[in-house]
Amino acid sequence: MAIEIEQPRVGLSKVAVSKTHGEDSPYFAGWKAYDENPYHETSNQSGVIQMGLAENQVSFDLLEKYLEEHSEASSWGKGAPGFRENALFQDYHGLKSFRQAMANFMEQIRGGRAKFDPDRIVLTAGATAANELLTFILADPGDALLIPTPYYPGFDRDLRWRTGVNIVPILCDSSNNFQITPEAMEAAYQSAESMNLKVRGILITNPSNPLGATIQRSVLELILDFAVNKNIHLVSDEIYSGSTFSSSEFISIAEILETRGYKDAERVHIVYSLSKDLGLPGFRVGTIYSYNDQVVTTARRMSSFTLISSQTQHLLACMLSNKEFSENYIKTNRERLSKRYDMIIKGLKKAGIECLKGNAGLFCWMNLSPLLEKPTRESELALWKVILNEVKLNISPGSSCHCSEPGWFRVCFANMSEQTLEIALERIHKFMEQRKRN
Amino acid sequence: MRLIVPLQGVVQGRGGLIFGSLIPCALFYFLQLYLKRHRSPKPRSNPPSPTTSSPKLAEMTRTSSRSNLFSRSIGQVRISSRATSIAKPNESPYYIGLDKATEDPYDRLSNPDGVIQLGLSENRLCFDLIEKWMSENLGHSITGRDNGELNINGIATYQPFDGTMELKLAMAGFMSHIMGGAVTFEPSQMVLTAGATPAIETLCFCLADQGNAFLVPTPYYPGFDRDVKFRTGVELIPVHCRSTDNFALSITALDQAFNQTRKHGTKIRGILLSNPANPVGNLLSREMLYAILDFAREKNIHVISDEIFAGSMYGNEEFVSMAEVLDSEGFDKNRVHIVYGLSKDLSLPGFRVGVIYSFNENVLAAARKLTRFSSVSAPTQRLLVSMLSDARFIEEYIKTNKRRLQNMHALFVAGLKGLNIRCADSSAGLYCWADMSKLISSYSEKGELELWDKLLNVGKINVTPGSACHCIEPGWFRCCFTTLAEEDIPVVLERIRKAVENTTDLLNSS
């Protein structure tokens, strides 16, 4: 009989075995429940409705119409001239025409109130990569970034996993609609110092995920002042900038810089992507816009690990440089999102549920704290489980967004048809009625 | 400092020493000092554009631009130490040469005096076939149709980060085909990435910690220095190979390097191979593959086999993939990881399609999650599924590509031979490894770089010097010939001849 000799197990890295990918949290567990029993309008009407994914599906028809009418975008024309050059193009500067189109699109979204220079745009395969890349550039392993809570659960993974950088939360609460205050920023800074962590930057998401609200001008000024004061960087993730319900309510950090004559600009970096505003997360298109030359140069080089397919750059350059298309898209998309938002707020109100006043994004920030047994994280998770398993809705619990107040939930409304949203609202209504009766 | 002018007055004795020149001199000096310290930038509508950096992966020394001075003089907000080293201008001839060739590219008709690019391993020999396929097959949009209606939903929404099953299936089939059908690849063991570059980096993140190292045979692809070291903090330890055995890898050399490194306190986590090799173009024999696997098992380390040139064979030798060897013998598969991509064999570097193929479930699990940072774009996935599934096209492409590669290789190598420049024996790749050691003034890296410079600036051809590939013997150059047309070869040879005109050896063609 052959004797089995135990082979020594070949080891993996700390990164490979770490749990920092965070996929064991409720944020992702809810997705599993959805995957196992997904709602379908005709074939599975009792399935789980996915309200935990911030995807924009309300304007696909506009994209389809453009592609139908402009075959040169998705091919290279008759005989494919330009194909060869495109297929060989792996220059980390990115296609000039595409960068120009992105700069114009970003300007249009901000109503022309800020100018963007295409040579300051660095392309990455998605905003996920952009945020990670910036973290590699701005901070060393062991350093810290300050981030206001509640924040996008993905940041725990994207900003910390491979970079070795820490996140120190800036605590915000409902007493002032979760706005960022100088006291909260200072407290976070002190907290980092007391843990011997060097703070390298502050990262804000504007419009905010999960709050679904834009940051006010006065607050942006305070945040920039704070960054200047501490001599740290300011990263503004403006991925939802085109998803504001009215064009005038979003103020970009770019506008603040413009009014200050670009003084202190070299510490500011903006992240953008087409995943939310244009509803194209599958295309993997992200950008870093930096006012700092060294950061632009370094980010470009690092972007070698995360380049955007030249085919995709070509397609989007055609689409976004079509002024008629982009203007119409921005306007129509806003209107539809606004309509959806009104629909869900009304529906929730009818069921006796209040939400934070929002003006942007693909979700609303719902307050279920009155329903909690105790104002604790455990109670919140218990309630979340009930909503997932009995009401069959996957929504995101505030604790997964590091919200310091239990009972808040993020509810996405743009990744489904209106009919499905109606069904979801009916379920919530029924659930609330039941609870009232008990 | 503009001290010189006032001082001249002193030196030439004009006016009294103190009143005539020293005081105005001092005043002038202090005025300039004051102005320099208190100069405030004019408010502008937008900060100036950053310096245009090179199209490839490096900067030339242009750091003295105005805009850089502007950003340095106000607010010294710092960037990380990782970034600081990456931000430095890249002095490697590999990148400098690529820049020069891109700035002034040769074109037979419109720019006959431009720089001929022989430093970029790109395959332009079969674009006509791909273009034909595109114009015949891209009629129906890449977005797909659903009951006749255009439907973007399928590619717009979030896809699995590690690639769609359709593309994995298509890639598995393609990889198997180009490797002669000797091995089957399992789609479930594949992780697709935005090019082979992130495939290598992702594997390094999974297999090694900061401060660990990989052994890598020299000469090696200059890009590995970036892929492995930039962000992971992992080191590369060269294992030198020599021309006496045609740059073949030896286990003795591996062992020596392993022990040497261990003595210095650095932990070796694996071996990084490229097979077919870049820049030499030789293959690892079946026996050598066994020997490497034995060595890896003995030291309990990983093996990464970058097989990106597997479909670029022109020789008569048989290519054997690591996967093939593992299939047949009872080796521990958990330590083997293969990298592949479509940039070389299918000439689509811009589309960013790479593969990690591993037998280790834990590595696959981690790599899958890491691909969120470098996924293949959905429209590209859709396009490639179409192309790779077209069996007739792929068959024709592979056959024609091999034939044209063989042809170009034969012509180019013969041409070099005519100049008394011999090449290492090779069977694959888009380049040849040429021995120009007889043409260098001193048998050293300095001599090699002088020749490289002459070839680039006088001869106007960009080739990659061996030192950029960490070759231990000076005088070797990698020359890529797949960006050329047949008519360009005599031009290249003439330029080499001209550039080394006064070197007597060239005239002694045997």
mmCIF file of C-alpha atoms in Angstrom, chain A residues 7-17 21 23 28 53-55 57 60-61 63-65 67-68 71 74-93 115-117 119-120 125-126 128-129 132-133 135-141 143 152 157-159 161-165 200 231-233 258 260-267 275-276 278-285 289 291-298 300-313 315 319, chain B residues 42-60 65 67-68 70-71 74-90 120 122-124 127-128 130-131 134-135 138 141-143 145 148-153 155-159 161 194 197-198 201-202 204-210 226-228 230-232 269 297 300-302 330 332 334-335 337 343-344 347-352 360 362-363 366 369-370 372-381 383 387:
data_model
loop_
_atom_site.group_PDB
_atom_site.id
_atom_site.type_symbol
_atom_site.label_atom_id
_atom_site.label_comp_id
_atom_site.label_asym_id
_atom_site.label_seq_id
_atom_site.Cartn_x
_atom_site.Cartn_y
_atom_site.Cartn_z
ATOM 1 C CA GLN A 7 2.834 17.743 0.823
ATOM 2 C CA PRO A 8 3.771 21.006 2.474
ATOM 3 C CA ARG A 9 1.025 23.511 1.679
ATOM 4 C CA VAL A 10 2.381 26.354 -0.413
ATOM 5 C CA GLY A 11 1.580 29.632 1.320
ATOM 6 C CA LEU A 12 -0.375 32.627 0.107
ATOM 7 C CA SER A 13 0.095 36.303 0.894
ATOM 8 C CA LYS A 14 -1.542 38.240 3.723
ATOM 9 C CA VAL A 15 -3.579 40.139 1.134
ATOM 10 C CA ALA A 16 -4.951 36.905 -0.298
ATOM 11 C CA VAL A 17 -6.119 35.542 3.042
ATOM 12 C CA HIS A 21 -12.640 42.295 0.924
ATOM 13 C CA GLU A 23 -17.693 39.980 1.411
ATOM 14 C CA PHE A 28 -23.181 41.262 0.521
ATOM 15 C CA LEU A 53 -27.712 47.657 -5.862
ATOM 16 C CA ALA A 54 -27.146 51.230 -6.959
ATOM 17 C CA GLU A 55 -27.526 50.722 -10.681
ATOM 18 C CA GLN A 57 -31.551 51.383 -15.542
ATOM 19 C CA PHE A 60 -31.219 52.575 -21.315
ATOM 20 C CA ASP A 61 -33.557 53.461 -24.163
ATOM 21 C CA LEU A 63 -28.369 54.756 -25.061
ATOM 22 C CA GLU A 64 -29.918 52.166 -27.324
ATOM 23 C CA LYS A 65 -31.367 54.836 -29.586
ATOM 24 C CA LEU A 67 -26.221 53.201 -30.780
ATOM 25 C CA GLU A 68 -28.924 52.234 -33.256
ATOM 26 C CA SER A 71 -23.178 52.407 -35.940
ATOM 27 C CA SER A 74 -19.697 50.451 -32.078
ATOM 28 C CA SER A 75 -17.782 49.485 -35.179
ATOM 29 C CA TRP A 76 -15.037 51.254 -37.069
ATOM 30 C CA GLY A 77 -17.058 52.006 -40.191
ATOM 31 C CA LYS A 78 -17.002 50.326 -43.570
ATOM 32 C CA GLY A 79 -13.787 48.341 -44.072
ATOM 33 C CA ALA A 80 -12.911 49.180 -40.483
ATOM 34 C CA PRO A 81 -10.496 52.096 -41.043
ATOM 35 C CA GLY A 82 -9.033 53.231 -37.751
ATOM 36 C CA PHE A 83 -9.542 49.786 -36.282
ATOM 37 C CA ARG A 84 -5.888 48.845 -36.474
ATOM 38 C CA GLU A 85 -4.760 51.968 -34.686
ATOM 39 C CA ASN A 86 -7.442 51.519 -32.072
ATOM 40 C CA ALA A 87 -6.631 47.855 -31.438
ATOM 41 C CA LEU A 88 -2.947 48.705 -30.945
ATOM 42 C CA PHE A 89 -3.618 51.727 -28.747
ATOM 43 C CA GLN A 90 -2.500 50.923 -25.202
ATOM 44 C CA ASP A 91 -1.117 54.334 -24.331
ATOM 45 C CA TYR A 92 -1.830 55.122 -20.722
ATOM 46 C CA HIS A 93 -2.677 58.714 -21.639
ATOM 47 C CA LYS A 115 -13.880 73.939 -16.617
ATOM 48 C CA PHE A 116 -12.018 70.669 -17.032
ATOM 49 C CA ASP A 117 -8.699 70.259 -18.839
ATOM 50 C CA ASP A 119 -4.814 66.666 -19.963
ATOM 51 C CA ARG A 120 -5.592 66.404 -16.262
ATOM 52 C CA ALA A 125 -11.201 50.767 -15.405
ATOM 53 C CA GLY A 126 -13.929 52.018 -13.090
ATOM 54 C CA THR A 128 -13.260 51.462 -7.831
ATOM 55 C CA ALA A 129 -9.812 51.411 -9.423
ATOM 56 C CA GLU A 132 -7.705 52.632 -4.916
ATOM 57 C CA LEU A 133 -5.120 54.211 -7.188
ATOM 58 C CA THR A 135 -5.059 55.921 -2.123
ATOM 59 C CA PHE A 136 -1.815 54.247 -3.253
ATOM 60 C CA ILE A 137 -0.563 57.650 -4.375
ATOM 61 C CA LEU A 138 -1.635 59.820 -1.478
ATOM 62 C CA ALA A 139 -0.955 57.530 1.472
ATOM 63 C CA ASP A 140 1.578 54.963 2.636
ATOM 64 C CA PRO A 141 0.682 51.673 4.374
ATOM 65 C CA ASP A 143 -1.518 56.006 7.105
ATOM 66 C CA TYR A 152 -20.331 53.441 0.698
ATOM 67 C CA ARG A 157 -12.330 47.143 0.604
ATOM 68 C CA ASP A 158 -11.323 49.509 -2.182
ATOM 69 C CA LEU A 159 -9.275 51.902 -0.064
ATOM 70 C CA TRP A 161 -7.276 45.997 1.073
ATOM 71 C CA ARG A 162 -4.133 46.148 -1.046
ATOM 72 C CA THR A 163 -3.006 49.590 0.047
ATOM 73 C CA GLY A 164 -2.694 48.892 3.769
ATOM 74 C CA VAL A 165 -4.193 52.309 4.483
ATOM 75 C CA ARG A 200 -3.061 61.952 4.576
ATOM 76 C CA ASN A 231 -2.014 70.231 4.828
ATOM 77 C CA ILE A 232 -3.726 67.067 3.621
ATOM 78 C CA HIS A 233 -5.399 65.988 0.386
ATOM 79 C CA GLU A 258 -12.662 78.238 -9.397
ATOM 80 C CA ARG A 260 -10.787 80.755 -5.061
ATOM 81 C CA GLY A 261 -8.680 81.249 -8.174
ATOM 82 C CA TYR A 262 -7.351 77.692 -7.886
ATOM 83 C CA LYS A 263 -5.396 78.536 -4.777
ATOM 84 C CA ASP A 264 -4.729 75.323 -2.816
ATOM 85 C CA ALA A 265 -5.900 73.284 -5.808
ATOM 86 C CA GLU A 266 -2.880 70.997 -5.829
ATOM 87 C CA ARG A 267 -4.329 69.005 -2.929
ATOM 88 C CA SER A 275 -21.260 53.640 -14.044
ATOM 89 C CA LYS A 276 -24.020 55.593 -12.343
ATOM 90 C CA LEU A 278 -24.740 56.764 -17.749
ATOM 91 C CA GLY A 279 -25.793 53.398 -16.333
ATOM 92 C CA LEU A 280 -22.774 51.623 -17.839
ATOM 93 C CA PRO A 281 -20.996 49.837 -14.958
ATOM 94 C CA GLY A 282 -20.183 46.916 -17.255
ATOM 95 C CA PHE A 283 -18.057 49.157 -19.471
ATOM 96 C CA ARG A 284 -15.576 49.843 -16.632
ATOM 97 C CA VAL A 285 -14.970 53.551 -17.121
ATOM 98 C CA TYR A 289 -9.157 64.479 -12.301
ATOM 99 C CA TYR A 291 -5.027 69.549 -10.038
ATOM 100 C CA ASN A 292 -1.666 68.175 -8.918
ATOM 101 C CA ASP A 293 0.863 67.510 -11.703
ATOM 102 C CA GLN A 294 2.788 64.896 -9.767
ATOM 103 C CA VAL A 295 -0.403 63.030 -8.988
ATOM 104 C CA VAL A 296 -1.479 63.152 -12.632
ATOM 105 C CA THR A 297 1.876 61.781 -13.809
ATOM 106 C CA THR A 298 2.005 59.051 -11.187
ATOM 107 C CA ARG A 300 -1.117 57.761 -15.365
ATOM 108 C CA ARG A 301 1.730 55.335 -14.893
ATOM 109 C CA MET A 302 -0.164 53.329 -12.328
ATOM 110 C CA SER A 303 -3.182 53.219 -14.592
ATOM 111 C CA SER A 304 -1.273 50.625 -16.655
ATOM 112 C CA PHE A 305 -2.831 48.097 -14.318
ATOM 113 C CA THR A 306 -6.334 49.285 -15.058
ATOM 114 C CA LEU A 307 -6.622 50.667 -18.595
ATOM 115 C CA ILE A 308 -9.949 51.149 -20.338
ATOM 116 C CA SER A 309 -10.407 49.058 -23.487
ATOM 117 C CA SER A 310 -9.609 51.223 -26.495
ATOM 118 C CA GLN A 311 -12.726 49.857 -28.177
ATOM 119 C CA THR A 312 -14.822 51.232 -25.314
ATOM 120 C CA GLN A 313 -12.960 54.554 -25.339
ATOM 121 C CA LEU A 315 -17.404 54.099 -28.562
ATOM 122 C CA MET A 319 -21.309 59.083 -27.935
ATOM 123 C CA LYS B 42 -1.396 85.464 -10.817
ATOM 124 C CA PRO B 43 -4.894 84.086 -10.368
ATOM 125 C CA ARG B 44 -5.884 82.207 -13.523
ATOM 126 C CA SER B 45 -9.022 80.562 -14.779
ATOM 127 C CA ASN B 46 -7.484 77.084 -14.682
ATOM 128 C CA PRO B 47 -4.171 75.677 -13.543
ATOM 129 C CA PRO B 48 -1.866 75.050 -16.527
ATOM 130 C CA SER B 49 -1.831 71.602 -18.082
ATOM 131 C CA PRO B 50 0.669 69.202 -16.631
ATOM 132 C CA THR B 51 3.749 68.399 -18.734
ATOM 133 C CA THR B 52 2.882 66.043 -21.527
ATOM 134 C CA SER B 53 4.473 62.821 -20.473
ATOM 135 C CA SER B 54 5.494 60.012 -22.777
ATOM 136 C CA PRO B 55 2.968 57.821 -24.514
ATOM 137 C CA LYS B 56 4.479 54.712 -23.028
ATOM 138 C CA LEU B 57 5.500 54.225 -19.491
ATOM 139 C CA ALA B 58 8.041 56.870 -18.673
ATOM 140 C CA GLU B 59 9.007 60.474 -18.582
ATOM 141 C CA MET B 60 12.037 62.098 -20.041
ATOM 142 C CA SER B 65 8.539 73.034 -16.832
ATOM 143 C CA SER B 67 3.777 74.264 -14.300
ATOM 144 C CA ASN B 68 5.868 71.976 -12.115
ATOM 145 C CA PHE B 70 4.147 76.432 -9.926
ATOM 146 C CA SER B 71 2.919 73.411 -8.025
ATOM 147 C CA ILE B 74 2.904 76.768 -3.030
ATOM 148 C CA GLY B 75 1.605 74.311 -0.405
ATOM 149 C CA GLN B 76 3.916 71.321 -0.091
ATOM 150 C CA VAL B 77 1.199 68.671 0.225
ATOM 151 C CA ARG B 78 3.016 65.392 0.064
ATOM 152 C CA ILE B 79 2.404 62.219 -1.869
ATOM 153 C CA SER B 80 3.237 58.731 -0.625
ATOM 154 C CA SER B 81 6.770 57.305 -0.760
ATOM 155 C CA ARG B 82 5.443 54.608 -3.106
ATOM 156 C CA ALA B 83 4.285 57.309 -5.488
ATOM 157 C CA THR B 84 7.413 59.421 -5.143
ATOM 158 C CA SER B 85 9.604 56.705 -6.632
ATOM 159 C CA ILE B 86 7.137 56.116 -9.452
ATOM 160 C CA ALA B 87 6.950 59.841 -10.198
ATOM 161 C CA LYS B 88 10.682 60.081 -10.925
ATOM 162 C CA PRO B 89 11.608 60.440 -14.590
ATOM 163 C CA ASN B 90 12.266 57.022 -16.015
ATOM 164 C CA LEU B 120 7.816 47.288 -29.198
ATOM 165 C CA GLU B 122 3.522 44.291 -31.387
ATOM 166 C CA ASN B 123 2.297 42.006 -34.154
ATOM 167 C CA ARG B 124 1.034 43.887 -37.187
ATOM 168 C CA PHE B 127 -4.422 42.945 -39.232
ATOM 169 C CA ASP B 128 -5.900 42.524 -42.679
ATOM 170 C CA ILE B 130 -8.970 40.860 -38.381
ATOM 171 C CA GLU B 131 -10.180 43.924 -40.261
ATOM 172 C CA MET B 134 -14.708 43.073 -38.305
ATOM 173 C CA SER B 135 -16.317 44.471 -41.425
ATOM 174 C CA LEU B 138 -19.848 43.849 -36.797
ATOM 175 C CA SER B 141 -24.289 45.734 -32.977
ATOM 176 C CA ILE B 142 -22.131 44.572 -30.103
ATOM 177 C CA THR B 143 -24.965 45.425 -27.807
ATOM 178 C CA ARG B 145 -30.485 42.008 -29.959
ATOM 179 C CA GLY B 148 -35.019 41.994 -32.842
ATOM 180 C CA GLU B 149 -34.919 44.909 -30.423
ATOM 181 C CA LEU B 150 -31.585 46.446 -29.545
ATOM 182 C CA ASN B 151 -30.841 45.575 -25.929
ATOM 183 C CA ILE B 152 -28.000 47.203 -24.078
ATOM 184 C CA ASN B 153 -28.951 45.714 -20.742
ATOM 185 C CA ILE B 155 -23.558 44.569 -21.488
ATOM 186 C CA ALA B 156 -24.370 47.789 -19.654
ATOM 187 C CA THR B 157 -25.062 46.397 -16.198
ATOM 188 C CA TYR B 158 -22.582 45.014 -13.690
ATOM 189 C CA GLN B 159 -20.916 41.871 -14.995
ATOM 190 C CA PHE B 161 -15.692 41.097 -12.309
ATOM 191 C CA ALA B 194 -7.676 44.000 -18.165
ATOM 192 C CA THR B 197 -0.114 43.385 -16.846
ATOM 193 C CA PRO B 198 -2.700 43.301 -14.024
ATOM 194 C CA GLU B 201 0.424 42.116 -10.498
ATOM 195 C CA THR B 202 -2.654 40.422 -9.073
ATOM 196 C CA CYS B 204 2.057 38.881 -6.985
ATOM 197 C CA PHE B 205 -0.410 40.387 -4.521
ATOM 198 C CA CYS B 206 -1.821 36.912 -3.897
ATOM 199 C CA LEU B 207 1.377 34.949 -3.593
ATOM 200 C CA ALA B 208 3.815 37.252 -1.829
ATOM 201 C CA ASP B 209 3.953 39.851 0.933
ATOM 202 C CA GLN B 210 5.769 43.159 0.845
ATOM 203 C CA ARG B 226 6.856 47.568 -13.059
ATOM 204 C CA ASP B 227 4.318 44.753 -12.869
ATOM 205 C CA VAL B 228 5.921 43.029 -9.900
ATOM 206 C CA PHE B 230 5.501 49.121 -8.362
ATOM 207 C CA ARG B 231 2.742 48.651 -5.828
ATOM 208 C CA THR B 232 3.263 45.269 -4.230
ATOM 209 C CA ARG B 269 7.852 33.038 -2.714
ATOM 210 C CA ARG B 297 8.216 21.528 -4.677
ATOM 211 C CA ASN B 300 7.781 24.921 -1.396
ATOM 212 C CA ILE B 301 7.363 27.953 -3.646
ATOM 213 C CA HIS B 302 5.033 29.026 -6.470
ATOM 214 C CA GLY B 330 1.552 13.826 -10.387
ATOM 215 C CA ASP B 332 1.337 19.455 -6.919
ATOM 216 C CA ASN B 334 -1.522 24.183 -6.235
ATOM 217 C CA ARG B 335 1.697 26.032 -6.813
ATOM 218 C CA HIS B 337 -0.289 29.720 -12.144
ATOM 219 C CA SER B 343 -2.105 41.361 -26.873
ATOM 220 C CA LYS B 344 0.466 39.336 -28.779
ATOM 221 C CA SER B 347 -2.725 41.690 -31.826
ATOM 222 C CA LEU B 348 -5.303 43.382 -29.622
ATOM 223 C CA PRO B 349 -3.273 45.086 -26.882
ATOM 224 C CA GLY B 350 -5.667 48.040 -26.766
ATOM 225 C CA PHE B 351 -8.621 45.890 -25.805
ATOM 226 C CA ARG B 352 -7.044 44.818 -22.517
ATOM 227 C CA ASN B 360 -5.193 26.780 -6.609
ATOM 228 C CA ASN B 362 -7.627 29.888 -2.751
ATOM 229 C CA VAL B 363 -5.650 31.906 -5.261
ATOM 230 C CA ALA B 366 -8.702 35.940 -3.965
ATOM 231 C CA LYS B 369 -12.262 39.485 -5.870
ATOM 232 C CA LEU B 370 -9.240 41.516 -6.919
ATOM 233 C CA ARG B 372 -12.823 44.472 -9.477
ATOM 234 C CA PHE B 373 -9.805 46.770 -9.921
ATOM 235 C CA SER B 374 -9.022 45.585 -13.454
ATOM 236 C CA SER B 375 -11.941 43.977 -15.302
ATOM 237 C CA VAL B 376 -12.385 43.445 -19.019
ATOM 238 C CA SER B 377 -14.823 45.956 -20.526
ATOM 239 C CA ALA B 378 -18.212 44.417 -21.381
ATOM 240 C CA PRO B 379 -18.473 45.494 -25.045
ATOM 241 C CA THR B 380 -15.004 44.040 -25.583
ATOM 242 C CA GLN B 381 -16.036 40.778 -23.944
ATOM 243 C CA LEU B 383 -16.931 41.298 -29.352
ATOM 244 C CA MET B 387 -14.550 36.465 -32.753
#
